[in-house]
mmCIF file of C-alpha atoms in Angstrom:
data_model
loop_
_atom_site.group_PDB
_atom_site.id
_atom_site.type_symbol
_atom_site.label_atom_id
_atom_site.label_comp_id
_atom_site.label_asym_id
_atom_site.label_seq_id
_atom_site.Cartn_x
_atom_site.Cartn_y
_atom_site.Cartn_z
ATOM 1 C CA MET A 1 13.274 16.281 -6.061
ATOM 2 C CA THR A 2 13.108 13.364 -8.509
ATOM 3 C CA ALA A 3 11.615 10.535 -6.358
ATOM 4 C CA ALA A 4 8.571 10.028 -4.324
ATOM 5 C CA LEU A 5 7.375 7.641 -1.766
ATOM 6 C CA VAL A 6 3.630 6.784 -2.172
ATOM 7 C CA VAL A 7 2.086 5.074 0.951
ATOM 8 C CA ILE A 8 -1.042 3.370 0.010
ATOM 9 C CA ASP A 9 -4.047 2.813 2.125
ATOM 10 C CA VAL A 10 -2.425 2.258 5.602
ATOM 11 C CA GLN A 11 -5.488 3.238 7.247
ATOM 12 C CA GLU A 12 -7.705 2.262 10.126
ATOM 13 C CA SER A 13 -10.375 0.745 8.000
ATOM 14 C CA PHE A 14 -8.198 -2.469 7.414
ATOM 15 C CA ARG A 15 -7.749 -2.844 11.330
ATOM 16 C CA ARG A 16 -11.554 -2.877 11.720
ATOM 17 C CA ARG A 17 -11.912 -5.973 9.458
ATOM 18 C CA ALA A 18 -12.238 -9.467 10.917
ATOM 19 C CA ASN A 19 -9.239 -10.751 8.618
ATOM 20 C CA TRP A 20 -6.815 -8.397 10.088
ATOM 21 C CA VAL A 21 -6.046 -11.075 12.423
ATOM 22 C CA ALA A 22 -4.299 -12.756 9.609
ATOM 23 C CA CYS A 23 -2.599 -9.721 8.360
ATOM 24 C CA SER A 24 0.797 -10.684 6.591
ATOM 25 C CA ARG A 25 2.477 -7.415 8.322
ATOM 26 C CA PRO A 26 0.706 -6.211 11.623
ATOM 27 C CA ASP A 27 3.816 -4.185 12.135
ATOM 28 C CA ILE A 28 3.422 -2.387 8.787
ATOM 29 C CA VAL A 29 3.352 1.109 10.610
ATOM 30 C CA GLY A 30 6.862 0.609 11.729
ATOM 31 C CA GLN A 31 8.157 -0.541 8.193
ATOM 32 C CA VAL A 32 6.297 2.436 6.542
ATOM 33 C CA ASN A 33 7.778 4.979 9.145
ATOM 34 C CA ARG A 34 11.176 3.487 8.270
ATOM 35 C CA LEU A 35 10.664 4.296 4.754
ATOM 36 C CA VAL A 36 9.287 7.671 5.380
ATOM 37 C CA GLY A 37 12.085 8.538 7.656
ATOM 38 C CA ALA A 38 14.779 7.645 4.743
ATOM 39 C CA ALA A 39 12.668 9.649 2.095
ATOM 40 C CA ARG A 40 12.525 12.747 4.169
ATOM 41 C CA SER A 41 16.115 12.371 4.827
ATOM 42 C CA ARG A 42 16.849 12.255 1.131
ATOM 43 C CA GLY A 43 14.404 15.123 0.417
ATOM 44 C CA ASP A 44 12.086 13.021 -1.493
ATOM 45 C CA LEU A 45 8.316 13.660 -1.816
ATOM 46 C CA VAL A 46 5.983 11.755 0.500
ATOM 47 C CA VAL A 47 2.525 11.190 -0.721
ATOM 48 C CA TRP A 48 -0.199 9.575 1.576
ATOM 49 C CA VAL A 49 -3.203 8.061 0.067
ATOM 50 C CA LEU A 50 -6.477 6.817 1.599
ATOM 51 C CA HIS A 51 -9.166 4.777 0.157
ATOM 52 C CA SER A 52 -12.878 5.858 0.479
ATOM 53 C CA GLU A 53 -16.204 4.309 -0.535
ATOM 54 C CA PRO A 54 -18.823 7.046 0.487
ATOM 55 C CA ASP A 55 -22.173 5.832 1.404
ATOM 56 C CA SER A 56 -21.195 2.097 1.353
ATOM 57 C CA GLY A 57 -21.878 1.662 5.138
ATOM 58 C CA ASP A 58 -18.662 -0.474 5.552
ATOM 59 C CA VAL A 59 -15.418 0.418 7.140
ATOM 60 C CA PHE A 60 -14.351 2.544 4.087
ATOM 61 C CA ASP A 61 -17.257 4.745 4.355
ATOM 62 C CA PRO A 62 -15.820 8.184 5.681
ATOM 63 C CA ALA A 63 -18.970 8.664 7.727
ATOM 64 C CA ARG A 64 -17.843 5.917 10.060
ATOM 65 C CA GLY A 65 -14.434 7.559 10.932
ATOM 66 C CA PHE A 66 -12.086 4.922 9.767
ATOM 67 C CA VAL A 67 -10.817 6.500 6.729
ATOM 68 C CA ARG A 68 -7.753 7.812 8.398
ATOM 69 C CA LEU A 69 -4.017 6.820 8.875
ATOM 70 C CA ILE A 70 -3.370 4.138 11.262
ATOM 71 C CA ASP A 71 -2.194 5.474 14.638
ATOM 72 C CA GLY A 72 1.620 6.111 14.480
ATOM 73 C CA LEU A 73 1.653 7.615 11.018
ATOM 74 C CA GLN A 74 1.859 11.386 10.848
ATOM 75 C CA PRO A 75 2.400 13.332 7.646
ATOM 76 C CA ALA A 76 4.547 16.326 7.836
ATOM 77 C CA GLU A 77 3.599 19.819 7.100
ATOM 78 C CA GLY A 78 3.222 20.216 3.389
ATOM 79 C CA GLU A 79 3.113 16.456 2.506
ATOM 80 C CA PRO A 80 -0.112 15.813 0.578
ATOM 81 C CA VAL A 81 -2.712 13.219 1.676
ATOM 82 C CA LEU A 82 -4.901 12.246 -1.279
ATOM 83 C CA THR A 83 -8.268 10.375 -1.209
ATOM 84 C CA LYS A 84 -8.872 7.853 -3.864
ATOM 85 C CA TYR A 85 -12.072 5.819 -4.853
ATOM 86 C CA VAL A 86 -10.643 3.057 -7.007
ATOM 87 C CA HIS A 87 -7.779 0.781 -6.672
ATOM 88 C CA ASN A 88 -5.067 3.024 -7.813
ATOM 89 C CA PRO A 89 -4.574 6.865 -6.838
ATOM 90 C CA PHE A 90 -3.659 7.989 -10.452
ATOM 91 C CA THR A 91 -7.192 7.731 -11.777
ATOM 92 C CA THR A 92 -9.362 9.793 -9.142
ATOM 93 C CA THR A 93 -6.697 11.968 -7.434
ATOM 94 C CA ARG A 94 -4.145 14.801 -8.402
ATOM 95 C CA LEU A 95 -1.110 12.316 -7.848
ATOM 96 C CA GLN A 96 0.257 12.550 -11.490
ATOM 97 C CA HIS A 97 -0.057 16.318 -11.361
ATOM 98 C CA LEU A 98 1.927 16.364 -7.960
ATOM 99 C CA LEU A 99 4.536 14.103 -9.399
ATOM 100 C CA THR A 100 4.871 16.175 -12.646
ATOM 101 C CA VAL A 101 5.185 19.430 -10.557
ATOM 102 C CA HIS A 102 7.853 18.165 -8.327
ATOM 103 C CA GLY A 103 9.716 16.570 -11.295
ATOM 104 C CA VAL A 104 9.442 13.175 -10.002
ATOM 105 C CA ARG A 105 10.392 10.343 -12.086
ATOM 106 C CA GLU A 106 11.045 7.558 -9.504
ATOM 107 C CA ILE A 107 8.263 6.012 -7.242
ATOM 108 C CA THR A 108 8.607 3.764 -4.276
ATOM 109 C CA VAL A 109 5.298 1.905 -3.405
ATOM 110 C CA CYS A 110 4.423 0.641 -0.188
ATOM 111 C CA GLY A 111 1.068 -0.026 1.729
ATOM 112 C CA ILE A 112 -1.937 -2.200 1.915
ATOM 113 C CA ARG A 113 -3.143 -4.487 0.183
ATOM 114 C CA THR A 114 0.076 -6.213 -1.621
ATOM 115 C CA GLU A 115 -1.699 -7.640 -4.562
ATOM 116 C CA GLN A 116 -4.605 -5.072 -4.778
ATOM 117 C CA CYS A 117 -3.932 -1.399 -4.583
ATOM 118 C CA CYS A 118 -0.239 -1.483 -4.239
ATOM 119 C CA GLU A 119 0.267 -3.727 -7.136
ATOM 120 C CA THR A 120 -2.122 -1.895 -9.246
ATOM 121 C CA THR A 121 -0.462 1.254 -8.454
ATOM 122 C CA ALA A 122 2.897 -0.094 -9.306
ATOM 123 C CA ARG A 123 1.677 -1.480 -12.639
ATOM 124 C CA LEU A 124 -0.022 1.779 -13.655
ATOM 125 C CA ALA A 125 2.919 3.838 -12.618
ATOM 126 C CA ALA A 126 5.251 1.724 -14.703
ATOM 127 C CA ASP A 127 3.022 2.186 -17.918
ATOM 128 C CA LEU A 128 3.076 5.720 -17.308
ATOM 129 C CA GLY A 129 7.010 5.787 -17.583
ATOM 130 C CA TYR A 130 7.894 6.056 -13.968
ATOM 131 C CA GLU A 131 10.581 3.905 -12.444
ATOM 132 C CA VAL A 132 9.033 1.773 -9.659
ATOM 133 C CA SER A 133 10.349 0.394 -6.416
ATOM 134 C CA PHE A 134 8.148 -2.169 -4.730
ATOM 135 C CA VAL A 135 9.062 -2.529 -1.040
ATOM 136 C CA VAL A 136 7.500 -5.776 -0.496
ATOM 137 C CA ASP A 137 8.037 -6.095 3.263
ATOM 138 C CA ALA A 138 6.475 -2.664 3.721
ATOM 139 C CA THR A 139 3.343 -3.990 1.975
ATOM 140 C CA ALA A 140 0.578 -5.972 3.887
ATOM 141 C CA THR A 141 -2.206 -8.277 2.801
ATOM 142 C CA MET A 142 -4.757 -10.876 4.046
ATOM 143 C CA PRO A 143 -5.894 -14.457 2.950
ATOM 144 C CA ILE A 144 -8.070 -14.323 -0.003
ATOM 145 C CA GLU A 145 -10.960 -16.844 -0.034
ATOM 146 C CA HIS A 146 -11.802 -18.997 -3.260
ATOM 147 C CA PRO A 147 -14.179 -17.290 -5.487
ATOM 148 C CA ASP A 148 -16.941 -20.250 -4.951
ATOM 149 C CA ALA A 149 -16.508 -20.053 -1.185
ATOM 150 C CA PRO A 150 -19.733 -19.517 0.660
ATOM 151 C CA PRO A 151 -20.293 -16.132 2.301
ATOM 152 C CA GLY A 152 -20.408 -15.468 5.917
ATOM 153 C CA ARG A 153 -17.651 -17.842 7.191
ATOM 154 C CA THR A 154 -15.684 -17.231 10.222
ATOM 155 C CA MET A 155 -11.779 -16.542 9.983
ATOM 156 C CA THR A 156 -11.217 -20.068 11.498
ATOM 157 C CA GLU A 157 -13.232 -21.740 8.513
ATOM 158 C CA ILE A 158 -11.589 -19.507 6.033
ATOM 159 C CA LEU A 159 -7.989 -20.291 7.169
ATOM 160 C CA ALA A 160 -8.870 -24.057 7.332
ATOM 161 C CA ASP A 161 -9.982 -24.069 3.736
ATOM 162 C CA PRO A 162 -7.316 -25.446 1.653
ATOM 163 C CA ARG A 163 -8.558 -23.337 -1.200
ATOM 164 C CA THR A 164 -7.777 -20.275 0.729
ATOM 165 C CA LEU A 165 -4.901 -18.191 -0.852
ATOM 166 C CA GLY A 166 -2.562 -17.669 2.054
ATOM 167 C CA THR A 167 -0.663 -14.211 2.495
ATOM 168 C CA GLU A 168 2.696 -15.897 1.539
ATOM 169 C CA GLU A 169 1.238 -17.186 -1.816
ATOM 170 C CA ILE A 170 -0.148 -13.620 -2.529
ATOM 171 C CA ILE A 171 3.044 -11.984 -1.899
ATOM 172 C CA GLU A 172 5.102 -14.555 -3.936
ATOM 173 C CA ARG A 173 2.539 -14.135 -6.912
ATOM 174 C CA THR A 174 2.898 -10.260 -6.753
ATOM 175 C CA VAL A 175 6.583 -10.428 -6.754
ATOM 176 C CA TYR A 176 6.624 -12.644 -9.708
ATOM 177 C CA ALA A 177 4.226 -10.586 -11.631
ATOM 178 C CA LEU A 178 5.857 -7.167 -10.952
ATOM 179 C CA SER A 179 9.689 -8.142 -10.855
ATOM 180 C CA GLY A 180 11.384 -7.400 -14.226
ATOM 181 C CA ARG A 181 8.205 -6.082 -15.797
ATOM 182 C CA PHE A 182 6.601 -3.352 -13.922
ATOM 183 C CA ALA A 183 8.836 -2.810 -10.770
ATOM 184 C CA THR A 184 12.171 -3.495 -8.955
ATOM 185 C CA ILE A 185 11.431 -5.467 -5.800
ATOM 186 C CA ARG A 186 13.168 -4.191 -2.822
ATOM 187 C CA THR A 187 13.078 -4.477 1.025
ATOM 188 C CA VAL A 188 12.869 -1.791 3.626
ATOM 189 C CA ASP A 189 16.483 -2.463 4.745
ATOM 190 C CA GLU A 190 17.733 -1.830 1.046
ATOM 191 C CA VAL A 191 15.683 1.330 0.651
ATOM 192 C CA THR A 192 16.729 2.752 3.861
ATOM 193 C CA ALA A 193 20.445 1.862 3.232
ATOM 194 C CA LEU A 194 20.156 4.447 0.272
ATOM 195 C CA VAL A 195 20.087 7.391 2.799
ATOM 196 C CA PRO A 196 23.089 9.649 1.944
ATOM 197 C CA VAL A 197 25.911 9.368 4.357
ATOM 198 C CA GLY A 198 25.596 12.039 7.190
ATOM 199 C CA ALA A 199 21.887 12.389 6.609
ATOM 200 C CA ASP A 200 19.678 12.868 9.779
ATOM 201 C CA ARG A 201 17.600 9.610 9.974
#
């Protein structure tokens, strides 16, 4: 085992936010499941990561019950499920230890959000010496308001604001930032095509 799929924050918390209606990939569960199936067929390590903000009172507060994988995702027996408290899973979990124990040198990153926890994980993994694949169409994000935007606006108002950064722009910027520097940009089709001939998909 020299490779791992790291699934970042594909959790119910995001679906409870108002901006989920503008999510770039509402079908992310299906995309992730394709990657998981391919990784398992190759014998790669699959690591699940959840984001938690205890005592925050928001959707990332575990007391509210939303810090769990979105329905349709199910870790297999023995697949680690880690809980992080910052943008990347290396800093506050045992991810690096797990990867070292399993001899992993190649990491495939997917999850939510594209430019936030997924991109941060890819950048840090590259700096730690891992070969990183960033599966762009198995990541999801939501529009980002301008820093000077007034608080409390509706999604209609946010989306109508020309200063709001749209999901396509966010994803494009992440691809530009990572490609050739921190990661190889791949698609789900490309990654799943790497399953050995004869493997059980």
